[in-house]
mmCIF file of C-alpha atoms and ligand atoms in Angstrom:
data_model
loop_
_atom_site.group_PDB
_atom_site.id
_atom_site.type_symbol
_atom_site.label_atom_id
_atom_site.label_comp_id
_atom_site.label_asym_id
_atom_site.label_seq_id
_atom_site.Cartn_x
_atom_site.Cartn_y
_atom_site.Cartn_z
ATOM 1 C CA MET A 77 80.894 83.707 95.092
ATOM 2 C CA ALA A 78 82.081 85.814 98.231
ATOM 3 C CA THR A 79 84.645 83.057 99.037
ATOM 4 C CA SER A 80 85.633 83.120 96.014
ATOM 5 C CA VAL A 81 86.415 86.862 95.842
ATOM 6 C CA ALA A 82 88.144 86.577 99.399
ATOM 7 C CA SER A 83 90.262 83.833 97.731
ATOM 8 C CA HIS A 84 91.107 85.829 94.845
ATOM 9 C CA TYR A 85 92.317 88.359 96.781
ATOM 10 C CA SER A 86 94.133 87.100 99.381
ATOM 11 C CA GLU A 87 94.783 83.643 101.257
ATOM 12 C CA ASN A 88 97.431 84.962 103.036
ATOM 13 C CA LEU A 89 96.123 85.257 106.957
ATOM 14 C CA GLY A 90 99.432 86.696 107.870
ATOM 15 C CA LEU A 91 99.246 89.372 105.444
ATOM 16 C CA ALA A 92 100.479 92.072 107.699
ATOM 17 C CA GLU A 93 103.612 90.599 108.699
ATOM 18 C CA THR A 94 104.506 89.518 104.701
ATOM 19 C CA ILE A 95 104.361 93.465 104.355
ATOM 20 C CA ALA A 96 106.152 94.626 107.438
ATOM 21 C CA GLU A 97 108.887 92.396 106.088
ATOM 22 C CA LYS A 98 109.087 93.792 102.200
ATOM 23 C CA LEU A 99 108.658 97.125 104.084
ATOM 24 C CA ARG A 100 112.062 96.363 106.125
ATOM 25 C CA SER A 101 113.610 95.132 103.451
ATOM 26 C CA THR A 102 113.171 98.324 101.296
ATOM 27 C CA GLY A 103 115.105 99.882 104.778
ATOM 28 C CA LYS A 104 112.113 101.059 106.949
ATOM 29 C CA ASP A 105 111.000 100.370 109.965
ATOM 30 C CA PRO A 106 107.037 99.299 110.687
ATOM 31 C CA ASN A 107 107.553 100.446 114.238
ATOM 32 C CA LYS A 108 108.380 104.263 112.573
ATOM 33 C CA LEU A 109 105.917 104.799 109.761
ATOM 34 C CA THR A 110 103.474 107.483 107.933
ATOM 35 C CA THR A 111 101.075 106.965 106.044
ATOM 36 C CA ALA A 112 103.608 108.274 103.325
ATOM 37 C CA ASP A 113 105.680 104.963 103.913
ATOM 38 C CA LEU A 114 102.464 102.670 102.845
ATOM 39 C CA VAL A 115 101.628 104.250 99.939
ATOM 40 C CA ALA A 116 103.316 101.853 97.433
ATOM 41 C CA VAL A 117 101.225 99.075 99.376
ATOM 42 C CA ASP A 118 97.939 99.691 100.353
ATOM 43 C CA GLU A 119 95.745 102.032 97.754
ATOM 44 C CA PHE A 120 94.527 99.347 95.735
ATOM 45 C CA HIS A 121 93.048 101.110 93.330
ATOM 46 C CA ILE A 122 94.067 103.111 89.884
ATOM 47 C CA ARG A 123 95.708 106.177 90.312
ATOM 48 C CA GLY A 124 96.277 105.547 94.243
ATOM 49 C CA ARG A 125 96.411 108.334 96.768
ATOM 50 C CA LYS A 126 95.380 111.208 94.326
ATOM 51 C CA ALA A 127 91.890 109.457 93.831
ATOM 52 C CA THR A 128 91.059 109.050 97.348
ATOM 53 C CA LEU A 129 91.731 112.679 98.095
ATOM 54 C CA GLU A 130 90.064 113.935 94.706
ATOM 55 C CA LEU A 131 86.758 112.038 96.057
ATOM 56 C CA GLY A 132 87.486 113.237 99.953
ATOM 57 C CA GLU A 133 87.269 116.832 98.604
ATOM 58 C CA LYS A 134 83.321 116.134 97.474
ATOM 59 C CA MET A 135 82.722 114.536 100.854
ATOM 60 C CA LYS A 136 81.783 117.544 102.977
ATOM 61 C CA LEU A 137 84.192 116.196 105.621
ATOM 62 C CA ASN A 138 85.172 117.265 108.728
ATOM 63 C CA ALA A 139 86.350 116.069 112.556
ATOM 64 C CA HIS A 140 83.509 114.998 113.470
ATOM 65 C CA SER A 141 82.622 112.962 110.329
ATOM 66 C CA GLN A 142 81.364 109.039 110.801
ATOM 67 C CA VAL A 143 82.484 108.193 107.568
ATOM 68 C CA LEU A 144 82.401 104.146 105.777
ATOM 69 C CA ASP A 145 84.582 102.531 103.452
ATOM 70 C CA ILE A 146 82.703 99.668 101.642
ATOM 71 C CA GLY A 147 85.594 97.536 100.419
ATOM 72 C CA SER A 148 88.695 98.855 102.538
ATOM 73 C CA GLY A 149 90.930 96.413 101.419
ATOM 74 C CA LEU A 150 93.991 97.423 103.313
ATOM 75 C CA GLY A 151 92.624 100.508 104.745
ATOM 76 C CA SER A 152 94.548 103.380 102.692
ATOM 77 C CA PRO A 153 91.601 105.312 101.899
ATOM 78 C CA ALA A 154 90.412 104.844 105.480
ATOM 79 C CA ARG A 155 93.491 105.872 106.267
ATOM 80 C CA THR A 156 94.410 108.452 104.024
ATOM 81 C CA LEU A 157 90.249 110.427 104.751
ATOM 82 C CA ALA A 158 90.887 110.393 108.498
ATOM 83 C CA GLU A 159 94.216 111.980 108.372
ATOM 84 C CA THR A 160 93.711 114.794 106.100
ATOM 85 C CA TYR A 161 90.015 115.645 107.762
ATOM 86 C CA GLY A 162 90.545 114.188 111.464
ATOM 87 C CA CYS A 163 87.538 112.315 111.197
ATOM 88 C CA ARG A 164 86.353 108.646 111.874
ATOM 89 C CA VAL A 165 86.207 106.329 109.682
ATOM 90 C CA ASN A 166 84.758 102.324 109.587
ATOM 91 C CA GLY A 167 85.682 100.159 106.659
ATOM 92 C CA VAL A 168 84.140 97.042 105.976
ATOM 93 C CA ASP A 169 85.268 94.263 103.675
ATOM 94 C CA LEU A 170 84.561 90.497 102.491
ATOM 95 C CA THR A 171 88.688 89.727 103.487
ATOM 96 C CA GLN A 172 89.033 89.096 106.856
ATOM 97 C CA ALA A 173 92.590 88.628 106.021
ATOM 98 C CA PHE A 174 92.521 92.775 104.293
ATOM 99 C CA CYS A 175 90.641 93.094 107.582
ATOM 100 C CA ASP A 176 93.126 91.820 109.977
ATOM 101 C CA ALA A 177 96.035 93.684 108.064
ATOM 102 C CA ALA A 178 93.981 97.026 107.535
ATOM 103 C CA THR A 179 93.992 97.170 111.653
ATOM 104 C CA ALA A 180 97.838 96.518 112.225
ATOM 105 C CA MET A 181 98.917 99.035 109.518
ATOM 106 C CA SER A 182 96.704 101.624 110.978
ATOM 107 C CA ASP A 183 98.460 101.118 114.547
ATOM 108 C CA TRP A 184 101.944 101.421 112.761
ATOM 109 C CA VAL A 185 101.397 104.818 111.735
ATOM 110 C CA GLY A 186 99.464 105.942 114.937
ATOM 111 C CA LEU A 187 95.615 105.754 113.260
ATOM 112 C CA GLY A 188 93.977 103.320 114.604
ATOM 113 C CA ASN A 189 92.186 105.309 117.062
ATOM 114 C CA ARG A 190 90.444 106.866 114.042
ATOM 115 C CA VAL A 191 90.065 103.764 111.732
ATOM 116 C CA SER A 192 88.338 100.597 112.239
ATOM 117 C CA PHE A 193 87.803 97.301 109.946
ATOM 118 C CA THR A 194 85.174 94.658 110.061
ATOM 119 C CA GLN A 195 84.494 91.793 107.713
ATOM 120 C CA GLY A 196 81.543 92.057 106.079
ATOM 121 C CA ASP A 197 79.269 92.147 102.870
ATOM 122 C CA ALA A 198 78.924 95.536 100.527
ATOM 123 C CA THR A 199 75.338 93.974 100.094
ATOM 124 C CA ASN A 200 74.379 93.184 103.387
ATOM 125 C CA LEU A 201 75.912 95.450 105.464
ATOM 126 C CA PRO A 202 76.849 95.347 109.346
ATOM 127 C CA PHE A 203 75.610 98.913 110.618
ATOM 128 C CA GLU A 204 72.149 100.270 112.015
ATOM 129 C CA ASN A 205 69.943 102.579 109.654
ATOM 130 C CA GLN A 206 71.568 106.349 109.057
ATOM 131 C CA THR A 207 74.786 105.583 111.409
ATOM 132 C CA PHE A 208 76.938 107.624 109.183
ATOM 133 C CA ASP A 209 77.612 111.090 107.678
ATOM 134 C CA ALA A 210 79.103 109.981 104.471
ATOM 135 C CA ALA A 211 80.063 106.996 102.552
ATOM 136 C CA MET A 212 82.636 105.991 99.613
ATOM 137 C CA THR A 213 83.113 102.449 97.901
ATOM 138 C CA ILE A 214 86.636 102.820 95.319
ATOM 139 C CA HIS A 215 86.923 99.602 93.116
ATOM 140 C CA VAL A 216 85.142 97.169 94.588
ATOM 141 C CA ALA A 217 81.889 96.816 92.746
ATOM 142 C CA MET A 218 83.413 94.963 89.772
ATOM 143 C CA ASN A 219 83.512 91.861 91.985
ATOM 144 C CA ILE A 220 79.822 92.678 93.071
ATOM 145 C CA ALA A 221 76.889 91.019 90.874
ATOM 146 C CA ALA A 222 74.125 92.368 92.926
ATOM 147 C CA LYS A 223 74.731 95.989 92.556
ATOM 148 C CA ASP A 224 71.294 97.341 93.159
ATOM 149 C CA LYS A 225 71.378 95.649 96.835
ATOM 150 C CA MET A 226 75.079 97.234 97.036
ATOM 151 C CA TYR A 227 73.889 100.276 96.936
ATOM 152 C CA MET A 228 70.628 100.409 98.548
ATOM 153 C CA GLU A 229 72.295 99.507 101.187
ATOM 154 C CA ALA A 230 74.720 102.236 100.871
ATOM 155 C CA ARG A 231 71.680 104.550 101.199
ATOM 156 C CA ARG A 232 70.379 102.867 104.370
ATOM 157 C CA VAL A 233 73.475 103.284 106.390
ATOM 158 C CA LEU A 234 73.860 106.892 105.410
ATOM 159 C CA ARG A 235 71.899 109.743 106.971
ATOM 160 C CA PRO A 236 69.682 111.799 104.694
ATOM 161 C CA GLY A 237 71.755 114.515 103.031
ATOM 162 C CA GLY A 238 74.914 112.664 103.382
ATOM 163 C CA VAL A 239 77.412 112.419 100.460
ATOM 164 C CA PHE A 240 78.536 109.008 98.651
ATOM 165 C CA ALA A 241 81.358 109.145 96.837
ATOM 166 C CA VAL A 242 81.893 105.957 94.147
ATOM 167 C CA TYR A 243 85.027 105.352 92.271
ATOM 168 C CA ASP A 244 84.896 102.395 90.221
ATOM 169 C CA VAL A 245 85.820 100.215 87.055
ATOM 170 C CA LEU A 246 83.269 100.130 84.369
ATOM 171 C CA GLN A 247 82.560 98.081 81.202
ATOM 172 C CA GLY A 248 84.157 100.259 78.329
ATOM 173 C CA GLU A 249 82.854 100.469 75.131
ATOM 174 C CA GLY A 250 85.553 98.821 73.297
ATOM 175 C CA GLY A 251 85.078 95.138 73.700
ATOM 176 C CA GLU A 252 85.469 92.108 76.340
ATOM 177 C CA VAL A 253 87.832 92.870 79.381
ATOM 178 C CA LEU A 254 91.405 90.750 78.654
ATOM 179 C CA TYR A 255 91.763 88.703 81.851
ATOM 180 C CA PRO A 256 93.522 88.313 84.297
ATOM 181 C CA VAL A 257 92.959 91.686 85.750
ATOM 182 C CA PRO A 258 93.459 92.938 89.103
ATOM 183 C CA TRP A 259 90.026 92.229 90.243
ATOM 184 C CA ALA A 260 89.572 88.825 88.674
ATOM 185 C CA ARG A 261 91.257 85.936 87.011
ATOM 186 C CA ASP A 262 88.795 85.185 84.915
ATOM 187 C CA PRO A 263 85.063 86.347 83.790
ATOM 188 C CA SER A 264 83.440 84.279 87.217
ATOM 189 C CA ILE A 265 84.025 86.737 89.573
ATOM 190 C CA SER A 266 83.974 90.070 87.292
ATOM 191 C CA TYR A 267 80.426 91.968 86.985
ATOM 192 C CA LEU A 268 81.741 95.388 85.233
ATOM 193 C CA ALA A 269 78.492 97.840 84.846
ATOM 194 C CA THR A 270 78.158 100.548 81.793
ATOM 195 C CA PRO A 271 78.294 103.866 82.572
ATOM 196 C CA ASP A 272 74.610 104.622 81.724
ATOM 197 C CA LYS A 273 73.889 101.749 83.802
ATOM 198 C CA MET A 274 75.481 102.906 87.011
ATOM 199 C CA LYS A 275 73.340 105.818 86.681
ATOM 200 C CA SER A 276 69.835 104.321 86.729
ATOM 201 C CA LEU A 277 71.318 101.539 89.917
ATOM 202 C CA LEU A 278 72.261 104.208 92.087
ATOM 203 C CA THR A 279 69.193 106.939 91.366
ATOM 204 C CA SER A 280 67.032 103.553 91.661
ATOM 205 C CA ALA A 281 68.474 102.980 95.029
ATOM 206 C CA GLY A 282 67.633 106.769 96.124
ATOM 207 C CA PHE A 283 70.688 108.863 95.590
ATOM 208 C CA LYS A 284 70.590 112.461 93.856
ATOM 209 C CA LEU A 285 73.289 112.071 91.428
ATOM 210 C CA LEU A 286 75.369 115.190 91.879
ATOM 211 C CA GLU A 287 78.593 114.658 89.424
ATOM 212 C CA VAL A 288 80.371 112.153 87.162
ATOM 213 C CA GLN A 289 84.062 112.321 86.032
ATOM 214 C CA ASP A 290 85.355 110.305 83.859
ATOM 215 C CA SER A 291 89.279 109.741 84.812
ATOM 216 C CA THR A 292 89.942 106.874 81.909
ATOM 217 C CA GLU A 293 92.786 108.711 80.251
ATOM 218 C CA GLU A 294 94.270 109.814 83.385
ATOM 219 C CA SER A 295 94.403 105.775 83.972
ATOM 220 C CA GLN A 296 95.814 105.265 81.402
ATOM 221 C CA SER A 297 98.377 106.859 81.995
ATOM 222 C CA PHE A 298 98.634 105.106 85.514
ATOM 223 C CA PHE A 299 99.370 102.141 84.131
ATOM 224 C CA GLU A 300 101.777 103.288 80.759
ATOM 225 C CA ARG A 301 103.956 104.503 83.665
ATOM 226 C CA MET A 302 104.092 101.225 85.955
ATOM 227 C CA THR A 303 104.436 98.978 82.942
ATOM 228 C CA ALA A 304 107.182 100.812 81.842
ATOM 229 C CA GLN A 305 109.157 101.120 85.790
ATOM 230 C CA MET A 306 108.377 97.135 85.450
ATOM 231 C CA ALA A 307 109.964 96.924 82.229
ATOM 232 C CA LYS A 308 113.129 99.133 83.257
ATOM 233 C CA THR A 309 113.581 97.647 86.958
ATOM 234 C CA SER A 310 111.376 94.358 87.241
ATOM 235 C CA THR A 311 109.594 96.022 89.883
ATOM 236 C CA SER A 312 106.099 97.740 90.460
ATOM 237 C CA PRO A 313 105.611 100.845 91.711
ATOM 238 C CA VAL A 314 102.940 99.526 93.924
ATOM 239 C CA ILE A 315 103.375 96.094 95.930
ATOM 240 C CA TRP A 316 99.967 94.430 94.685
ATOM 241 C CA GLN A 317 101.974 91.516 94.152
ATOM 242 C CA LEU A 318 102.770 91.092 97.170
ATOM 243 C CA PHE A 319 98.975 89.421 97.847
ATOM 244 C CA LEU A 320 97.941 89.338 94.076
ATOM 245 C CA GLY A 321 100.929 86.552 93.354
ATOM 246 C CA ASP A 322 102.676 86.016 90.378
ATOM 247 C CA ASP A 323 100.122 86.656 87.987
ATOM 248 C CA PHE A 324 100.239 90.048 88.882
ATOM 249 C CA PRO A 325 102.487 91.582 86.004
ATOM 250 C CA ALA A 326 100.107 90.132 83.352
ATOM 251 C CA MET A 327 97.486 91.946 85.503
ATOM 252 C CA ALA A 328 99.074 94.953 84.786
ATOM 253 C CA ARG A 329 100.431 94.441 80.634
ATOM 254 C CA ASN A 330 96.015 93.467 80.091
ATOM 255 C CA GLN A 331 95.310 96.825 82.344
ATOM 256 C CA VAL A 332 97.392 98.730 79.835
ATOM 257 C CA ARG A 333 95.080 97.115 77.075
ATOM 258 C CA ASN A 334 92.458 96.983 78.852
ATOM 259 C CA VAL A 335 92.314 100.766 79.379
ATOM 260 C CA THR A 336 94.188 101.601 76.059
ATOM 261 C CA GLU A 337 91.089 100.271 73.537
ATOM 262 C CA ARG A 338 88.340 101.649 76.153
ATOM 263 C CA ARG A 339 87.232 97.920 77.184
ATOM 264 C CA ILE A 340 87.219 99.383 80.813
ATOM 265 C CA ARG A 341 86.564 103.073 82.239
ATOM 266 C CA THR A 342 87.233 104.732 85.343
ATOM 267 C CA VAL A 343 84.362 106.750 86.802
ATOM 268 C CA SER A 344 83.644 108.575 89.860
ATOM 269 C CA TYR A 345 80.174 109.117 91.128
ATOM 270 C CA ILE A 346 78.880 111.926 93.897
ATOM 271 C CA CYS A 347 75.437 111.233 95.285
ATOM 272 C CA VAL A 348 73.681 112.521 98.186
ATOM 273 C CA ALA A 349 71.465 110.446 100.135
HETATM 274 C C1 SAM B 512 90.637 96.334 94.180
HETATM 275 S S1 SAM B 512 90.438 96.235 96.010
HETATM 276 C C2 SAM B 512 90.396 97.962 96.241
HETATM 277 C C3 SAM B 512 90.291 98.117 97.910
HETATM 278 C C4 SAM B 512 89.978 99.536 98.534
HETATM 279 N N1 SAM B 512 88.910 100.003 98.166
HETATM 280 C C5 SAM B 512 91.269 100.376 98.302
HETATM 281 O O1 SAM B 512 90.874 101.263 97.156
HETATM 282 O O2 SAM B 512 92.347 100.322 98.323
HETATM 283 C C6 SAM B 512 88.725 95.212 96.312
HETATM 284 C C7 SAM B 512 87.923 95.001 97.627
HETATM 285 O O3 SAM B 512 87.077 94.818 97.770
HETATM 286 C C8 SAM B 512 86.562 93.947 98.698
HETATM 287 N N2 SAM B 512 85.096 93.296 97.945
HETATM 288 C C9 SAM B 512 85.023 92.541 97.186
HETATM 289 N N3 SAM B 512 83.457 91.934 97.230
HETATM 290 C C10 SAM B 512 82.916 92.562 98.375
HETATM 291 C C11 SAM B 512 81.747 92.523 99.098
HETATM 292 N N4 SAM B 512 80.752 91.874 98.689
HETATM 293 N N5 SAM B 512 81.664 93.203 100.252
HETATM 294 C C12 SAM B 512 83.045 94.152 100.719
HETATM 295 N N6 SAM B 512 83.928 94.044 100.335
HETATM 296 C C13 SAM B 512 84.174 93.418 99.053
HETATM 297 C C14 SAM B 512 87.691 93.384 98.475
HETATM 298 O O4 SAM B 512 88.027 91.867 99.522
HETATM 299 C C15 SAM B 512 88.666 93.899 98.269
HETATM 300 O O5 SAM B 512 89.499 94.349 99.371
#
């Protein structure tokens, strides 16, 4: 399963160079970039940078915080927190090509000394007990069947009192998900929990649940704006197509229906270890 998930996301080992070329074609110089220049490429989740900043606000971060980002993708959420709070962020991701690209892109924007990326599995984290002051995971668990292990691992590597912020795509009440979607081309690597199941998974892993926030309506507007722009200009406001391939327009259209018909919901959970 882990191999199929990694190959769903990317078999492109030169991803950083592909992204650099794309940026050059839009007039940007990869040697003179800011994190804002990367925004269309790298916040690989619904509602983009805004959603990352919402989680960051709840994580009690400062310049001394050691933070873990589980399923760090191209590294944008890690860079956003490092830049906003001055903290250090370790990202861990199953997909080696994403870890390599995340490392290169962090160097482009001068954050290479505060973020680092390691290939690894969320259900078996390559870190000692109680290593981190806070942890987050954004749009990752929908590819993970063993969510009980994932959340127990998050709890294990957090120091007591550390905040764990989760923002995920959940199974809604409106019926089965329509595929392809950005996390899966078919149901074989898709494992969505329901909102109720999420609460019991997090509390069974030993977390105290502080806050739950459903952002489904805002997610619907996000996809409506994205597909409207794609219809008008035949380009997407995000460049996920670079690694998701030519299926991406169909994925985006399905997501409009999935979220409008409440086949999916987006929900955040703020917990404490
Ligand atoms: C939709 S992307 C989100 C990336 C990032 N969190 C963001 O919001 O920009 C999902 C990520 O989860 C990673 N992933 C999936 N299963 C994983 C696992 N078992 N362990 C670690 N990472 C995993 C994928 O490789 C991919 O980078």
